[in-house]
Short mmCIF file of C-alpha atoms in Angstrom, two decimals:
data_model
loop_
_atom_site.label_atom_id
_atom_site.label_comp_id
_atom_site.label_asym_id
_atom_site.label_seq_id
_atom_site.Cartn_x
_atom_site.Cartn_y
_atom_site.Cartn_z
CA UNK N 274 -35.67 40.59 -13.41
CA UNK N 275 -38.84 41.59 -15.25
CA UNK N 276 -38.90 45.06 -16.75
CA UNK N 277 -42.15 47.04 -16.76
CA UNK N 278 -42.98 50.36 -18.40
CA UNK N 279 -45.78 52.27 -16.71
CA UNK N 280 -47.19 55.50 -18.09
CA UNK N 281 -49.14 58.43 -16.77
CA UNK N 282 -50.30 61.65 -18.33
CA UNK N 283 -49.21 65.24 -17.87
CA UNK N 284 -51.63 67.71 -16.29
CA UNK N 285 -54.24 69.27 -18.55
CA UNK N 286 -57.27 71.51 -18.31
CA UNK N 287 -55.52 73.97 -16.01
CA UNK N 288 -54.77 71.35 -13.35
CA UNK N 289 -51.35 71.30 -11.69
CA UNK N 290 -51.10 67.50 -11.41
CA UNK N 291 -52.54 64.42 -13.08
CA UNK N 292 -53.33 61.50 -10.76
CA UNK N 293 -52.30 58.99 -13.43
CA UNK N 294 -48.75 60.37 -13.40
CA UNK N 295 -48.69 60.49 -9.61
CA UNK N 296 -49.64 56.80 -9.46
CA UNK N 297 -47.06 55.82 -12.09
CA UNK N 298 -44.35 57.74 -10.24
CA UNK N 299 -45.19 56.09 -6.93
CA UNK N 300 -45.07 52.58 -8.41
CA UNK N 301 -41.73 53.29 -10.10
CA UNK N 302 -40.27 54.71 -6.88
CA UNK N 303 -41.11 51.56 -4.91
CA UNK N 304 -41.62 48.72 -7.40
CA UNK N 305 -42.96 45.31 -6.43
CA UNK N 306 -40.34 42.66 -5.73
CA UNK N 307 -38.76 41.18 -8.82
CA UNK N 308 -39.68 44.08 -11.10
CA UNK N 309 -37.71 46.92 -12.56
CA UNK N 310 -40.25 49.68 -13.21
CA UNK N 311 -39.72 52.71 -15.44
CA UNK N 312 -42.30 55.49 -15.41
CA UNK N 313 -42.84 57.81 -18.37
CA UNK N 314 -45.04 60.90 -18.40
CA UNK N 315 -46.97 61.34 -21.64
CA UNK N 316 -48.37 64.63 -22.94
CA UNK N 317 -52.13 65.17 -23.20
CA UNK N 318 -51.92 66.46 -26.74
CA UNK N 319 -53.47 64.48 -29.58
CA UNK N 320 -50.77 62.76 -31.62
CA UNK N 321 -47.90 63.66 -29.26
CA UNK N 322 -48.10 60.79 -26.79
CA UNK N 323 -46.95 58.13 -29.23
CA UNK N 324 -43.87 60.19 -30.13
CA UNK N 325 -43.00 60.65 -26.47
CA UNK N 326 -43.49 56.94 -25.82
CA UNK N 327 -41.12 55.96 -28.61
#
Protein backbone atom coordinates (compact mmCIF):
# COMPACT_ATOMS: atom_id res chain seq x y z
CA UNK A 1 0.00 0.00 0.00
CA UNK A 2 1.38 3.40 -0.97
CA UNK A 3 1.24 6.09 1.69
CA UNK A 4 0.56 9.69 0.68
CA UNK A 5 0.65 12.88 2.74
CA UNK A 6 -1.57 15.65 1.42
CA UNK A 7 -1.64 19.11 2.95
CA UNK A 8 -3.99 22.05 2.99
CA UNK A 9 -3.92 25.38 4.73
CA UNK A 10 -5.93 26.79 7.60
CA UNK A 11 -8.30 29.68 6.94
CA UNK A 12 -6.81 33.17 6.86
CA UNK A 13 -7.84 36.72 6.08
CA UNK A 14 -11.05 36.43 8.08
CA UNK A 15 -12.37 33.48 6.06
CA UNK A 16 -14.00 30.56 7.85
CA UNK A 17 -12.63 27.86 5.53
CA UNK A 18 -9.73 27.34 3.15
CA UNK A 19 -10.54 25.39 -0.03
CA UNK A 20 -7.10 23.75 0.00
CA UNK A 21 -7.89 22.11 3.34
CA UNK A 22 -11.36 21.11 2.19
CA UNK A 23 -9.86 19.37 -0.86
CA UNK A 24 -7.20 17.61 1.21
CA UNK A 25 -9.81 16.41 3.69
CA UNK A 26 -12.05 15.05 0.95
CA UNK A 27 -9.22 13.10 -0.68
CA UNK A 28 -8.16 11.62 2.67
CA UNK A 29 -11.74 10.64 3.50
CA UNK A 30 -12.12 8.66 0.26
CA UNK A 31 -8.63 7.87 -1.05
CA UNK A 32 -7.98 6.36 -4.47
CA UNK A 33 -7.60 2.60 -4.54
CA UNK A 34 -4.25 1.34 -3.34
CA UNK A 35 -3.40 4.49 -1.38
CA UNK A 36 -3.39 5.31 2.28
CA UNK A 37 -3.87 9.08 2.47
CA UNK A 38 -3.18 11.26 5.50
CA UNK A 39 -4.28 14.89 5.45
CA UNK A 40 -2.59 17.57 7.53
CA UNK A 41 -3.78 21.15 7.96
CA UNK A 42 -0.96 23.69 7.97
CA UNK A 43 -1.14 27.16 9.52
CA UNK A 44 -0.95 30.26 7.31
CA UNK A 45 1.68 31.91 9.47
CA UNK A 46 5.16 32.50 8.09
CA UNK A 47 7.62 30.01 9.58
CA UNK A 48 4.96 27.91 11.36
CA UNK A 49 3.98 25.53 8.58
CA UNK A 50 7.27 23.65 8.52
CA UNK A 51 7.05 23.03 12.27
CA UNK A 52 3.51 21.72 11.94
CA UNK A 53 4.54 19.49 9.04
CA UNK A 54 7.37 17.92 11.02
